């Protein structure tokens, strides 16, 4: 008999901790064991503690399995979570037909679990398959193609997170995260996501990971209809009837399903309008609006790591997470979706609107680092009505577009940080930006709502004290409006939309129940488990 425990090691940065290092001796000393007492030792979590710039440490957590009778110290018992998507043949079969609307993380993971457990699954995705989508996005960024309103950074296989660095860090705690990370790793994601404290896949690698997830679904019999937008959902004879439109040729057809997983993204504004018109229960929810702040990667890494940033091979491009609560304006300002060694990209999904986002490749070695700096937006800040938040987003995006429309296509308004704090228009930007569609110097106070600018100014002052010089250099690029869904599609304890529509399952970020890749994927698994439970299907764990 053996027992499994978890223990921590804190070691100097000079201590080699790559995947091939055998830490058994160090772990044995920490746990007062002999090396032969440790049957198995696996790196569980790894993070960098850079609070002391002269003594940066690596903090590691190891899961160890020891012989029966061995009594380790400085350990806590560890029980490995279950992976409910481990590769195995389906033991269940049901005739129930399931539609999954959207192929972002929530849709893909819901479809994967349902298909594995014997359901007939059809996925509807308004955008294109991943490699065609990638080509369309790259052509748009380079100025060689117009914006495709149905296939862009927001729409297509993989969802909006595909072009965002593939960050997997999440504020939620769920045993299902173990399943999500293992499935990503099985589909080709870097193995370090299984132990990194700031796991990320990288946009360059995520494209192939998503393609592999598609292939797994196809191999198990799922149907994926690309370039197919669901324009209407109504109850018909106790089932849900979907009006499906081919976005390439405009042809429509009707499909009926026993259950529908609504896994739309946070930019599916036409779907929100359709649901409101059809009487589904939708309510506005708080979200955030702001800008992208861009600094040089070298500046951020030196600010976070000190002199070691330039000399130590084990230190990757530095990350940061900044929060400023209870500002004089009464607002909160915080960083979001930080992209070390990445680029700012145009993520518009509607013509005549400029939206920016950030992404990084896996190596995070581009010249600049960027992050969203956003301000909380409440219902009192926008127009009355369920879709008032959408209206506010769209007005800001269109104002940015109108400011720059006489220059390069989908150029973005930008301002030096120091000029923004002074309220002075920038006439020339102090650094070369990564934004490919071009920037137009401006005064963002003339473009963004004043309450957003005021809170950003106050937040920058706080952040300059946390990261020295943060408010003394860099540029701000507008507008970051698609941080999360501005609405929530209500669901009950069974995760169903309402008693009037007992077949529709709102799911993921677009429906207001997640924020980011990991939490969206987890919510997709939860919804799939609820459907399995409804049909009496036991998930083989």
XYZ file of C-alpha atoms in Angstrom, residues 88-95 113-120 532 535-541:
24
model
C -12.048 5.429 -23.757
C -14.799 3.882 -25.801
C -18.362 5.029 -25.243
C -20.331 2.675 -23.025
C -23.645 4.494 -23.461
C -25.926 5.066 -26.430
C -28.937 7.356 -26.683
C -31.055 8.572 -29.555
C -18.282 14.962 -23.226
C -21.716 14.473 -24.787
C -20.301 12.667 -27.805
C -18.177 10.455 -25.579
C -21.286 9.451 -23.671
C -23.395 8.374 -26.610
C -25.315 11.472 -27.708
C -25.713 12.513 -31.326
C -26.250 13.326 -19.123
C -31.118 11.253 -19.615
C -29.881 8.956 -16.870
C -26.511 8.544 -18.552
C -23.777 7.672 -16.077
C -20.474 9.325 -16.872
C -17.710 6.755 -16.742
C -15.204 8.311 -14.374
